[in-house]
């Protein structure tokens, strides 16, 4: 016998600690042991319980060998097969004994059979249960019967009291929480649709539980938001510097940009910290919006940090923003992990003394040793690349009082925006700058690389430039590098008259910068690269993008890469070199990218292919994930959850206690994470 303490240790592996955790550990499916199906009526493909007498066994009592048993009930017969049958199974399956067996019926070599059914002796003919038998999700070493026992006793202990206002329960005609939980653990046969017929998570008790899970998420995000609001932030109201920058720009803002700039300006002027997500497809012009926000903050006497996920991207910002901002008297600094120790210390000192107005860099900016005495605004570019955890880290520490602007080219589908990002305000640039031409996308067999090399030459002859991207090889950075290096050598052989450049992650930062600057200046015709250029690089004269092993890339990556071209007036193209055979999903991805250029549509399809956790990079972040809700299927519940959460939070008098109980029930010890 195992002790209760050992059990607790085991159950912790399933995330089960408190009684309520057990109560919320809901069955995957059920076994119907409430009735017995006569052997004559059996058909392959269904799971049933049968009862009969063991007529013959075909193997000796040797332990570990296979066992085959015939069972008959007067109406028909069936074969039961066990591989490496345990002694206790042999002890039950003796000829002449009456047994119950439950399992999936299938057509075998010798007629109908069940492989590894659950069996028990039934010589007495014990009464059948009237409820279904739950089968729980579990891990190796934790058996169903131990789980069932633990859950049964937890259901008696747990607080299953109602947290949703009773009038709402009546109005929405949903079951009570306790009722829903109990009926999911031990339903009557009539409560559950037959196997495979429909999604049983659409049943009223399931919908009630999913609704509660979504309400918990909404409440947690709302809490996080109000915690931030209570801290407050400096209002950034002086827009003289911003207006000077606007007047100097070489182009006019699109109306979408102008709208977004004014949304951000409104937030910055308030004394509660902005938390805004700026979404705009690749090439929609987010950088200038960030620059205007930075100018306003600096003009109001505050410092700004601009953080990008990669060094190359940070560098692009550095190259772009300095010529815009330095003439206005703004002091811009550069801080990344690859700076030498002494340089880093000098930059940090300049930031700490307030000499620096704008610091551009990578995550080195949020390390503890970087202290901004007057941080007014933090900007995070391509925020999806940081994951939710870093987003929260940035909000923490001394940045808590700063306004926060996040930018993302990965459009977040509405349902995700409403759930995972519900604590953020959203601005969308839904318009590209004028003069863009569409990009023609083709999937070409990798065997035809030579022809593609000639297209590259043609583009260069026409006065354009090209990218040639090699994929990341996950296991080995060295392989990755070899691919790109070999490709660069091969291309120089094929196109001896062209200037071929190479950039990859292992290059020293200053060399990387030199290559990028040369490409920008048109001194390199073809830039061979690993995925370091994935996001944000901006060279309008480049009109051709070639992607090697396109089948290895994700949808968002392909869309990002393709977005590097089509930025100038020239007709642009993207060639996806594909190697066969490839998986069905890879094929589907290439088809989607070939046929659509709409970032939102691509994101929607991506979400369908990958699921929300991976999509947002939330999996590794530890942010509470949804266990039961499916944001595609349960949109209506999400809307309902928002409404109910709003009502619960708004009702000062009665609901605060229920809000706490609800959050505690669903998030338990994890609430701290949700309230950063
Ligand atoms: P992204 O949104 O992908 O970060 P960028 O900010 O890099 O896009 O902008 C893409 C290109 O479009 C840049 O060269 C930028 O200078 C240019 N651009 C931005 N806004 C406009 C505009 N309103 N009119 C013309 N060009 C613009
Ligand atoms: Mg960008």
mmCIF file of C-alpha atoms and ligand atoms in Angstrom, residues 251-254 257 280-288 317 320 324 381-382 409 429 433-434 436 536-538 540 564 567, ligand 1:
data_model
loop_
_atom_site.group_PDB
_atom_site.id
_atom_site.type_symbol
_atom_site.label_atom_id
_atom_site.label_comp_id
_atom_site.label_asym_id
_atom_site.label_seq_id
_atom_site.Cartn_x
_atom_site.Cartn_y
_atom_site.Cartn_z
ATOM 1 C CA UNK A 251 6.701 61.137 -46.613
ATOM 2 C CA UNK A 252 3.209 61.808 -45.329
ATOM 3 C CA UNK A 253 1.714 59.427 -42.792
ATOM 4 C CA UNK A 254 -0.962 57.137 -44.114
ATOM 5 C CA UNK A 257 -0.637 55.718 -39.201
ATOM 6 C CA UNK A 280 0.500 46.273 -38.469
ATOM 7 C CA UNK A 281 1.406 43.933 -41.239
ATOM 8 C CA UNK A 282 4.989 43.689 -42.400
ATOM 9 C CA UNK A 283 5.929 46.928 -44.132
ATOM 10 C CA UNK A 284 2.961 48.915 -42.831
ATOM 11 C CA UNK A 285 5.283 51.494 -41.255
ATOM 12 C CA UNK A 286 5.382 50.881 -37.523
ATOM 13 C CA UNK A 287 8.878 52.298 -37.044
ATOM 14 C CA UNK A 288 7.912 55.872 -37.743
ATOM 15 C CA UNK A 317 16.285 50.860 -35.912
ATOM 16 C CA UNK A 320 16.790 54.496 -39.335
ATOM 17 C CA UNK A 324 15.608 61.325 -37.932
ATOM 18 C CA UNK A 381 9.442 45.741 -31.364
ATOM 19 C CA UNK A 382 8.180 42.426 -32.730
ATOM 20 C CA UNK A 409 3.733 42.302 -37.343
ATOM 21 C CA UNK A 429 -2.322 49.935 -38.954
ATOM 22 C CA UNK A 433 2.034 53.068 -47.534
ATOM 23 C CA UNK A 434 1.158 54.040 -51.106
ATOM 24 C CA UNK A 436 3.595 49.218 -52.955
ATOM 25 C CA UNK A 536 12.276 44.177 -39.588
ATOM 26 C CA UNK A 537 15.041 44.644 -42.140
ATOM 27 C CA UNK A 538 14.189 47.435 -44.509
ATOM 28 C CA UNK A 540 13.323 49.120 -50.343
ATOM 29 C CA UNK A 564 11.343 42.138 -46.802
ATOM 30 C CA UNK A 567 8.738 47.789 -50.219
HETATM 31 P P1 LIG B 1 7.201 47.650 -40.395
HETATM 32 O O1 LIG B 1 5.809 48.015 -40.029
HETATM 33 O O2 LIG B 1 7.289 46.314 -41.051
HETATM 34 O O3 LIG B 1 8.163 47.803 -39.244
HETATM 35 P P2 LIG B 1 8.699 49.853 -41.467
HETATM 36 O O4 LIG B 1 8.405 50.763 -40.342
HETATM 37 O O5 LIG B 1 10.055 49.267 -41.539
HETATM 38 O O6 LIG B 1 7.617 48.684 -41.514
HETATM 39 O O7 LIG B 1 8.334 50.612 -42.808
HETATM 40 C C1 LIG B 1 8.534 50.032 -44.064
HETATM 41 C C2 LIG B 1 9.007 51.063 -45.056
HETATM 42 O O8 LIG B 1 7.959 51.964 -45.379
HETATM 43 C C3 LIG B 1 10.151 51.929 -44.543
HETATM 44 O O9 LIG B 1 11.042 52.130 -45.581
HETATM 45 C C4 LIG B 1 9.456 53.204 -44.146
HETATM 46 O O10 LIG B 1 10.335 54.297 -44.166
HETATM 47 C C5 LIG B 1 8.393 53.314 -45.203
HETATM 48 N N1 LIG B 1 7.221 54.096 -44.806
HETATM 49 C C6 LIG B 1 6.638 54.109 -43.589
HETATM 50 N N2 LIG B 1 5.557 54.919 -43.592
HETATM 51 C C7 LIG B 1 5.452 55.408 -44.835
HETATM 52 C C8 LIG B 1 4.524 56.316 -45.457
HETATM 53 N N3 LIG B 1 3.491 56.835 -44.799
HETATM 54 N N4 LIG B 1 4.721 56.615 -46.759
HETATM 55 C C9 LIG B 1 5.748 56.060 -47.442
HETATM 56 N N5 LIG B 1 6.662 55.228 -46.915
HETATM 57 C C10 LIG B 1 6.512 54.888 -45.616
#
